[in-house]
Coordinates of C-alpha atoms in Angstrom, one line a residue:
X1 CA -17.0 -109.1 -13.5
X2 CA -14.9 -110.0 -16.6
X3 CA -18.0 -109.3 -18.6
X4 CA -18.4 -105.9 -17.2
X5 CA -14.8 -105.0 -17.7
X6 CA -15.1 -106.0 -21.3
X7 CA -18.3 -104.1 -22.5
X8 CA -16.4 -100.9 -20.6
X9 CA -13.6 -101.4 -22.9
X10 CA -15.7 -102.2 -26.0
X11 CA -17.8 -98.8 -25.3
X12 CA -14.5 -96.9 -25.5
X13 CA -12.8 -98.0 -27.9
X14 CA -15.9 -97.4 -30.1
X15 CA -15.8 -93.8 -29.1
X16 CA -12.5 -93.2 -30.4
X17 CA -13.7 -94.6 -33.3
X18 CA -15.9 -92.2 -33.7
X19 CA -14.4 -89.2 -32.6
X20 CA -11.4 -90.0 -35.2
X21 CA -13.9 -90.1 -37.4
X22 CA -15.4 -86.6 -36.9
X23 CA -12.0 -85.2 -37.0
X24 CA -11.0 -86.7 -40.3
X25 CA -14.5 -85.0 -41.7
X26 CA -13.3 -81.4 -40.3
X27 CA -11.8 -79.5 -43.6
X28 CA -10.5 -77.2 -41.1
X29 CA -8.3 -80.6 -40.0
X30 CA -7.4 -81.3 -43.2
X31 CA -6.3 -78.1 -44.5
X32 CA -4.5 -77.3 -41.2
X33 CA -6.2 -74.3 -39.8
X34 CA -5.0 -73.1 -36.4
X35 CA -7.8 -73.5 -34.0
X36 CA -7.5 -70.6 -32.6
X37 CA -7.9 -68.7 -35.7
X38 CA -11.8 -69.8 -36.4
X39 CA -15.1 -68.9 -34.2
X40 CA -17.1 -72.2 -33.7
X41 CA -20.9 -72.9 -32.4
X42 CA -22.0 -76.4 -31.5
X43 CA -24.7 -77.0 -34.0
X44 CA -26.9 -80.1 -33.0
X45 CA -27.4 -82.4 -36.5
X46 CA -30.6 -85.0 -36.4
X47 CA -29.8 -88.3 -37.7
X48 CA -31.6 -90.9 -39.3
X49 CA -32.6 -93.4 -36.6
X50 CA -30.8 -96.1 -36.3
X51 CA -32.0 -100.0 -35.2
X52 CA -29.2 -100.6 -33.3
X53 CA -29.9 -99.1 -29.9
X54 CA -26.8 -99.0 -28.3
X55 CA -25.9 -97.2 -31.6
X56 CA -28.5 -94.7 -31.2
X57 CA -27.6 -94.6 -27.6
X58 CA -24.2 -93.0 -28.3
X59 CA -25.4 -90.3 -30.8
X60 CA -22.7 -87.2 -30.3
X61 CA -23.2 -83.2 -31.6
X62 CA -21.7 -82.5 -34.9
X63 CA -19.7 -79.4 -34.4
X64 CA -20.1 -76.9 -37.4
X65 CA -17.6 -74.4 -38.1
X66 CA -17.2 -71.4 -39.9
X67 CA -13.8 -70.0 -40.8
X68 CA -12.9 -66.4 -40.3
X69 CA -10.0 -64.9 -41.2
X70 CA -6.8 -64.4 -38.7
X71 CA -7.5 -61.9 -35.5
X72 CA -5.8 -58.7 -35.8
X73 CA -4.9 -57.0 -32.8
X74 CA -5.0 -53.3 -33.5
X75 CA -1.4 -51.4 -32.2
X76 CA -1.9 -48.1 -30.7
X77 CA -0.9 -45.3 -32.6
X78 CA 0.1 -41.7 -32.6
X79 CA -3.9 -40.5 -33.2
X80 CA -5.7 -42.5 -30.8
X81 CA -2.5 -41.6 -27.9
X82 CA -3.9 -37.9 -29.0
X83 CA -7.4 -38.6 -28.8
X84 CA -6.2 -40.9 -25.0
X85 CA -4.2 -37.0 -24.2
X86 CA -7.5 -35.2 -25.5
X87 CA -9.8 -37.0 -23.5
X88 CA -12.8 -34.6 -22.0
X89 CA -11.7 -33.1 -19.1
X90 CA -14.2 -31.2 -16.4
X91 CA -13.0 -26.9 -16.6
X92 CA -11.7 -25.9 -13.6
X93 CA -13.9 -22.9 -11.9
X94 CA -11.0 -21.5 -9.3
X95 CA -8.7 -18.9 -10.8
X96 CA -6.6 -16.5 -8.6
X97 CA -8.7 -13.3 -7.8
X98 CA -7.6 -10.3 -9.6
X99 CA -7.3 -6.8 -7.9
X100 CA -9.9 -4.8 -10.2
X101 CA -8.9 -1.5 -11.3
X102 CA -10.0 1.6 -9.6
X103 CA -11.8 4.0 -12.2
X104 CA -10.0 6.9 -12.9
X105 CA -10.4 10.1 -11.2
X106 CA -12.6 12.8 -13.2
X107 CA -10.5 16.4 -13.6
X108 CA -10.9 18.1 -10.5
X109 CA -11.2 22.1 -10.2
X110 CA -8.4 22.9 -8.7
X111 CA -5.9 26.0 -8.5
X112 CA -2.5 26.0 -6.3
X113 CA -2.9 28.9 -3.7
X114 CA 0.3 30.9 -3.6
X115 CA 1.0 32.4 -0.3
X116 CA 0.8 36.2 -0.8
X117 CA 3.5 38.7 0.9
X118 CA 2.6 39.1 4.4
X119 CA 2.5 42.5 6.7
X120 CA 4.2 41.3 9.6
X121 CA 7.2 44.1 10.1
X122 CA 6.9 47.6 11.0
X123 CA 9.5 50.1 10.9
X124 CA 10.2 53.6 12.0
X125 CA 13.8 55.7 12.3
X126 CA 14.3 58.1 15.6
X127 CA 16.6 60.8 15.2
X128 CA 19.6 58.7 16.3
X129 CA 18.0 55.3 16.5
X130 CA 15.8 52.8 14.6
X131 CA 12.8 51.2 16.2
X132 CA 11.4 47.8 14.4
X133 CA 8.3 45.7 15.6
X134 CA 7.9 41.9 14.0
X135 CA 5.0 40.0 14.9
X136 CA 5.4 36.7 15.9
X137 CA 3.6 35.4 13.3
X138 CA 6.0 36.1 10.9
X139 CA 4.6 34.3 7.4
X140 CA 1.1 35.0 8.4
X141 CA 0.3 31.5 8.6
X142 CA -1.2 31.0 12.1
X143 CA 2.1 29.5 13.8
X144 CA 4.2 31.7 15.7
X145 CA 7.6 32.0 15.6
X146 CA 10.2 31.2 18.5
X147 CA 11.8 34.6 19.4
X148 CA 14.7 33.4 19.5
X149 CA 15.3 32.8 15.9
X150 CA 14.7 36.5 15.0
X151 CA 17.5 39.1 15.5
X152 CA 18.4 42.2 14.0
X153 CA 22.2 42.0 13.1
X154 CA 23.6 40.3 16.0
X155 CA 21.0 42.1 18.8
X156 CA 18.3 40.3 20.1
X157 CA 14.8 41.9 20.9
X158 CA 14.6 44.3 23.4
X159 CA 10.6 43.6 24.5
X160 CA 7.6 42.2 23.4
X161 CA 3.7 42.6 23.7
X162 CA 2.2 39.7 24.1
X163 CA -1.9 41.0 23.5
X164 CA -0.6 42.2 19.9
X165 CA 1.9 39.0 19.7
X166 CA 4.6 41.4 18.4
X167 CA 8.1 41.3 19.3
X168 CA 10.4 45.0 19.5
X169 CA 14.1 46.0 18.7
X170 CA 14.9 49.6 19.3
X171 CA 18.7 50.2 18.7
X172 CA 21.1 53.0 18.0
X173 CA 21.9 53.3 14.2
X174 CA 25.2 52.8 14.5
X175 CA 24.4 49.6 16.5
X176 CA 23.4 45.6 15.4
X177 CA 25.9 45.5 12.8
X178 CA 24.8 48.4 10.6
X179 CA 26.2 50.0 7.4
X180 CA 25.9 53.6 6.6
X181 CA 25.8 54.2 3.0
X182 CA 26.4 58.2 2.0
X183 CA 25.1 60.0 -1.3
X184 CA 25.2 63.1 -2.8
X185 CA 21.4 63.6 -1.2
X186 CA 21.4 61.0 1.8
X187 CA 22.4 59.3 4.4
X188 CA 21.3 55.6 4.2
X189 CA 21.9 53.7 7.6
X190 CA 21.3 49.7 6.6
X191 CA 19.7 46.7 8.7
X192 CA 19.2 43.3 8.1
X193 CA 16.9 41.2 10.5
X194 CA 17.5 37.4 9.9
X195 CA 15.3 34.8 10.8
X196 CA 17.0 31.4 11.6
X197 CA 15.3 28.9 12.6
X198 CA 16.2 25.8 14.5
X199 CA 15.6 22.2 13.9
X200 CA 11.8 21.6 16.5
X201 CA 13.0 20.2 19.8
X202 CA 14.0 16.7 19.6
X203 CA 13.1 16.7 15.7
X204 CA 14.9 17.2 12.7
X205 CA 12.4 19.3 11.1
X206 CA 12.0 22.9 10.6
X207 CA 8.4 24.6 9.6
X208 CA 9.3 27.8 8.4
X209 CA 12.5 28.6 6.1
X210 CA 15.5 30.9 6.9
X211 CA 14.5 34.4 5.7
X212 CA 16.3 37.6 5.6
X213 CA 14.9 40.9 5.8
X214 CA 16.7 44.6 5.2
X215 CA 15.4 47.4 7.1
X216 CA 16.9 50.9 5.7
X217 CA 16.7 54.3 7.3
X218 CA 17.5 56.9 4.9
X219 CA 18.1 60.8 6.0
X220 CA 18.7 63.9 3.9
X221 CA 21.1 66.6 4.6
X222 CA 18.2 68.5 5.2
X223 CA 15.9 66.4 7.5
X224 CA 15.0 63.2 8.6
X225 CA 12.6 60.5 6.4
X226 CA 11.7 57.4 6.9
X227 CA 12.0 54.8 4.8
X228 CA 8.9 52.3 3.8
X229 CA 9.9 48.6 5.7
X230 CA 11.1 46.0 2.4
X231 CA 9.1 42.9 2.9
X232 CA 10.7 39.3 2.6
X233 CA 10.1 37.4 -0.2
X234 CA 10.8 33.3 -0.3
X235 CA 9.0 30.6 -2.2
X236 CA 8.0 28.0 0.5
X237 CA 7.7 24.6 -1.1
X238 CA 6.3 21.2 -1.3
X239 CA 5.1 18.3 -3.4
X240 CA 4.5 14.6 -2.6
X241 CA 3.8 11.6 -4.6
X242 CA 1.1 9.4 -3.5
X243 CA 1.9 5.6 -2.7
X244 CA -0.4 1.1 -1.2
X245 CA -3.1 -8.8 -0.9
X246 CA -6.8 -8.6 -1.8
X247 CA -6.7 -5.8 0.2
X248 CA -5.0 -2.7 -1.3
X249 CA -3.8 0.2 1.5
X250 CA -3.1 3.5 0.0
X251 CA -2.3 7.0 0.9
X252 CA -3.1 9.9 -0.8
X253 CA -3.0 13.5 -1.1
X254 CA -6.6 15.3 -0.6
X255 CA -8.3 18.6 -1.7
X256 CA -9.1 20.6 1.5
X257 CA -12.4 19.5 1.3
X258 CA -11.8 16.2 1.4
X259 CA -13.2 15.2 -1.5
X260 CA -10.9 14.7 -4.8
X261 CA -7.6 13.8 -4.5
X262 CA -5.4 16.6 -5.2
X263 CA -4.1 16.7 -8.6
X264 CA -0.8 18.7 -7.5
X265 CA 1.7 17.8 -5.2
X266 CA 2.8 21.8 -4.1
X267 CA 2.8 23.3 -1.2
X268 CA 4.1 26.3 0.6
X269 CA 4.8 26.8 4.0
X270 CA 2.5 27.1 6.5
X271 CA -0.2 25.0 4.6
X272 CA -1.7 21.7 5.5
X273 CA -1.1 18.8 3.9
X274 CA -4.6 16.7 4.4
X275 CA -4.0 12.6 3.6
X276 CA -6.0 9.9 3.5
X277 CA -5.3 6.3 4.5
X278 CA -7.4 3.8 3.3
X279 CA -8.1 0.3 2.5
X280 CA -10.1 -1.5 -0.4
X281 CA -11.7 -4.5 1.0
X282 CA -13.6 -5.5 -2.1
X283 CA -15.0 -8.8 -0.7
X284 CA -13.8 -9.1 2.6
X285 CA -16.2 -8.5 5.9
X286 CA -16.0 -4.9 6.9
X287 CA -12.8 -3.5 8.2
X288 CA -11.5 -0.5 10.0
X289 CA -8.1 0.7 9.0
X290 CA -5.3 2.6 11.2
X291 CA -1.9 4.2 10.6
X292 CA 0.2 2.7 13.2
X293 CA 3.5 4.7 12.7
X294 CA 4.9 7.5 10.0
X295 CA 8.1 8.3 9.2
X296 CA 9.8 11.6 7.4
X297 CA 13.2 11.2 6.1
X298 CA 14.8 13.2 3.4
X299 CA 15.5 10.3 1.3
X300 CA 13.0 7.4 -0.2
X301 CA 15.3 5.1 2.5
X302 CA 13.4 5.1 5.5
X303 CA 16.5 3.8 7.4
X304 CA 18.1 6.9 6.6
X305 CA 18.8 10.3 8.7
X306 CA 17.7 12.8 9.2
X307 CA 14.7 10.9 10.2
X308 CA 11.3 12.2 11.8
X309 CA 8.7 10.0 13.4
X310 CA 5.7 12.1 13.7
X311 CA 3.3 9.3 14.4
X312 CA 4.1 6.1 16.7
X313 CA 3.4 4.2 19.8
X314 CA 0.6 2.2 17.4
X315 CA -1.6 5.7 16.1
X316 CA -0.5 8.5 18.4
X317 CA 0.0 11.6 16.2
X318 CA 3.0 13.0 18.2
X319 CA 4.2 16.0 16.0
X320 CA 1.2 18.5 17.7
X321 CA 2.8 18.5 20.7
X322 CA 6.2 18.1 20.3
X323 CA 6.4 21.1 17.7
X324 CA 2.5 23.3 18.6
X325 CA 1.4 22.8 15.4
X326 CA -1.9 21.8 14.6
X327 CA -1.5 18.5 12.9
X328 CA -4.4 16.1 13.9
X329 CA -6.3 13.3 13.1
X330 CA -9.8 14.0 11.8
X331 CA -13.3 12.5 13.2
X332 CA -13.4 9.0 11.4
X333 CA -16.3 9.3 9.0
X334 CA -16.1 5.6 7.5
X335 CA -14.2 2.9 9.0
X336 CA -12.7 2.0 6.0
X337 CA -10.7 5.8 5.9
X338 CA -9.1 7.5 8.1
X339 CA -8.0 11.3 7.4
X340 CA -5.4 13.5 9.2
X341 CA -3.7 16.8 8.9
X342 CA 0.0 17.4 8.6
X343 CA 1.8 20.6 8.5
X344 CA 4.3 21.4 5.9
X345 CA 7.8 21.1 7.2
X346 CA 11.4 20.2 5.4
X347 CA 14.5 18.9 7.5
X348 CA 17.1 22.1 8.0
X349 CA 19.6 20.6 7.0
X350 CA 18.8 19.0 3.6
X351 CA 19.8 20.7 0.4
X352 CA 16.7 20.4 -1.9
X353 CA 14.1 20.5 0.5
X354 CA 13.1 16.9 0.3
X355 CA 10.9 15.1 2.2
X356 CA 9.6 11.4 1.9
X357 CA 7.0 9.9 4.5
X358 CA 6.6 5.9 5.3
X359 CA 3.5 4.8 6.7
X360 CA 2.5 1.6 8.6
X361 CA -1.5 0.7 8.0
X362 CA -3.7 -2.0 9.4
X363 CA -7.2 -3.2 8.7
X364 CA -8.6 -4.7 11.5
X365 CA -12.1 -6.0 11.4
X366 CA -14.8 -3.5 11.9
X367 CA -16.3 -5.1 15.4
X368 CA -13.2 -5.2 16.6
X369 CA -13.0 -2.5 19.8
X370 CA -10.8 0.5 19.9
X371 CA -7.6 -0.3 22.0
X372 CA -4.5 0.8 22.7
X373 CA -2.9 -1.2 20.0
X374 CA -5.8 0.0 17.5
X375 CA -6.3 3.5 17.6
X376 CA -6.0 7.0 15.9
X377 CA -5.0 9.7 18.5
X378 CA -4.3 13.5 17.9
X379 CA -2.7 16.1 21.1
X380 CA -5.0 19.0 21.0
X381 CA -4.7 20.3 25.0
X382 CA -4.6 16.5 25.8
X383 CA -5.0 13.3 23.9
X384 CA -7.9 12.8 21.7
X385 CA -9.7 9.9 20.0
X386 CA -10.9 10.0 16.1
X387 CA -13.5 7.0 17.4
X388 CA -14.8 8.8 20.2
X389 CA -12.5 6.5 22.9
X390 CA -10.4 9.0 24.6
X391 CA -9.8 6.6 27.1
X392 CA -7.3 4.2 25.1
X393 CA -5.4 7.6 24.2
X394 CA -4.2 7.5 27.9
X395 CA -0.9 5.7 27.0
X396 CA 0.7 8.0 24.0
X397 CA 2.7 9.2 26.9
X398 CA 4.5 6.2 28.0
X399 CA 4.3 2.4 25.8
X400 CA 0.8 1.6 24.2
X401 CA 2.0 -2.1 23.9
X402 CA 5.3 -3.9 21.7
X403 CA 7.3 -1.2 19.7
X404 CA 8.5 -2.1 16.6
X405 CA 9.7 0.0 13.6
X406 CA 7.3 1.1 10.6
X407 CA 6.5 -1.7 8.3
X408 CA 7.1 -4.4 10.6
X409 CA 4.7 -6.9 10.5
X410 CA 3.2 -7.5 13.8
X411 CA 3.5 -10.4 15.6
X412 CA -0.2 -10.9 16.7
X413 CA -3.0 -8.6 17.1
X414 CA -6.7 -8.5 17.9
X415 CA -9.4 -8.7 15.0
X416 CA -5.6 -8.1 12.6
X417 CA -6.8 -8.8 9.1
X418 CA -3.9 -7.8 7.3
X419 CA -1.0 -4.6 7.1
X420 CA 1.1 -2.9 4.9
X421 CA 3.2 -0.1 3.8
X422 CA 2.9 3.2 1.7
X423 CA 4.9 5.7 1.0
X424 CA 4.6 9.7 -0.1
X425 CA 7.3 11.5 -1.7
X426 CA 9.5 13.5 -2.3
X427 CA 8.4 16.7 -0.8
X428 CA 10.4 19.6 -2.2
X429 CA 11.0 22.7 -0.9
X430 CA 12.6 25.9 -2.8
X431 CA 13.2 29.3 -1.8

């Protein structure tokens, strides 16, 4: 056991012997290099054999080094943080979609028809009286006027025929508030019959403007003679501008045919204005559009008064049958227009002659059915469908579902794609 311990002892004392002496050998020991600052590989060196076993027994590598110089550790600097910031990225592909622009509109033939002077009073002076027929059409354009609005001075007519829609005064000469001029040759007795008309019942609008007309009877000292009747003249008026989330609504102005938009924005009395709603869908599904509610005012404020609401109640074109005229909506072609008819009319009590009209418009999705709530319904003798569905006209004449005022987005609404406003105006009028 002693013996065992000692040869342990012997064996390492001998091998730090040896490893002392590889490190005195290492230059890098002796010039005092930094370990860490060299690369090493064990290199395995054959020596010459040896006779003493135990000798040979305890042969150990031979590490061979090679110096390199000291590790630099590269500092990042302003070029590679640009080339870091510069890195490739992938391009993005989405971008918001852009509204393309519509092409413009090729000249259109077009002339502005000016009402002509129309036929519509007759006169003839009795011996002692004047006798004056008017027809009822007064401006010759189709509506008839209340008679009630026509008087000859202060008197009111006397009769009327109804085949020949005329109305009749027949008063004394010296009656109705008449003048009597006298010359060195005649006797000239002087009329004046006055049109005034009235705001429609329960609108603010008039169609027709305020005319005056004078009717003289002239007699010589000799005889009688009758004088040729002096026909009115006035300048009826009109003009409009035209107005419009991918989808684009907009309203414009038409040629009668239907097909340019009108490149002037006059009109007279007694005309039709024809408009066109519609709605750009550019990639969206099919849609049908629908003006839910108009609204005339004489200022671009549409919370201002006088105000006239000639369509509501979600597409019922009221103004036919509150006033007889003959505004309408047209048989729906394509479901992405819709065209109706308005007749020229100016508020009676608004110096100018302005007029501005607000309109509500929804796109609905083409399958969607008519209904109530989506509809386009014109009074012609009874309530009439542009898509063929008389049926959901049924309730213009009491609540076709939640009121609210033009503009107003809806709360909820079957096959509702989307809704807007547009805007015409100003419409004037001169005399």
């Amino acid at each position: 056991m002693t013996m065992g311990l000692m040869d342990f002892v012997c064996v390492v004392y001998f091998l730090l012997i040896v490893a002392g002496s590889s490190l005195a050998q290492w230059p890098g020991f002796q010039q005092g290099i930094d370990p860490i600052r060299f690369q090493q590989s064990p290199v395995f060196v054959a020596r010459p054999a040896v006779q003493n076993p135990q000798a040979s027994a305890l042969r150990l590598p031979v590490m061979s080094s090679t110096r390199v110089g000291p590790w630099k550790f590269q500092e990042p600097d302003s070029s590679q943080s640009k080339q870091l910031m510069q890195a490739p990225m992938a391009p993005l592909t989405w971008h918001f979609p852009v509204v393309p622009e519509e092409p413009k509109q090729p000249p259109v033939p077009f002339e502005l028809r000016v009402p002509t002077p129309t036929q519509s009073i007759a006169a003839q002076c009795g011996e002692s009286s004047v006798h004056v027929e008017v027809k009822k059409d007064f401006f010759g354009t189709g509506q008839l006027v209340n008679p009630s609005f026509l008087r000859l001075g202060d008197c009111a007519a006397v009769g009327e025929n109804p085949e020949a829609q005329v109305l009749i005064f027949e008063y004394e000469l010296q009656a109705c508030g008449s003048s009597l001029t006298m010359t060195d040759d005649e006797l000239v007795y002087k009329f004046t019959l006055f049109y005034t008309p009235e705001a429609l019942v329960g609108t603010p609008i008039v169609r027709a403007d305020a005319a005056a007309v004078g009717i003289e009877c002239h007699y010589s000292r000799l005889h009688n003679v009758s004088s040729s009747v002096l026909m009115p003249s006035w300048v009826p008026f009109a003009a409009t501008k035209v107005a419009e989330d991918i989808l684009v609504f907009s309203l414009k102005l038409m040629t009668d045919d239907w097909m340019f938009e009108r490149p002037s924005n006059q009109y007279f009395l007694g005309q039709v204005l024809k408009l066109e709603a519609s709605v750009n869908q550019y990639n969206h599904i099919p849609l049908r559009i629908f003006v839910d509610g108009c609204v005339a005012t004489a200022v671009p404020d549409i919370n201002s008064t006088p105000r006239y609401s000639f369509i509501e109640n979600h597409g019922c074109l009221v103004d036919a049958k509150l006033t007889g005229s003959t505004s309408s909506f047209m048989r729906r072609v394509q479901n992405d227009k819709l065209h109706f008819q308005l007749e020229a009319f100016r508020f009676q009590q608004a110096n100018g002659g302005l007029v501005y009209i607000t309109c509500a418009l929804k796109a609905v999705m083409a399958s969607t059915p008519i209904s109530p709530e989506n509809k386009a319904c014109s009074f012609t003798n009874g309530w009439l469908s542009a898509d063929d569905n008389d049926q959901v006209c049924m309730c213009c004449d009491t609540s076709c579902g939640s009121g609210r005022k033009v503009g107003a987005l809806s709360d909820s609404g079957e096959g509702l794609v989307s809704e807007g406003k547009a805007k015409i105006g100003p419409i004037i009028v001169s005399n």
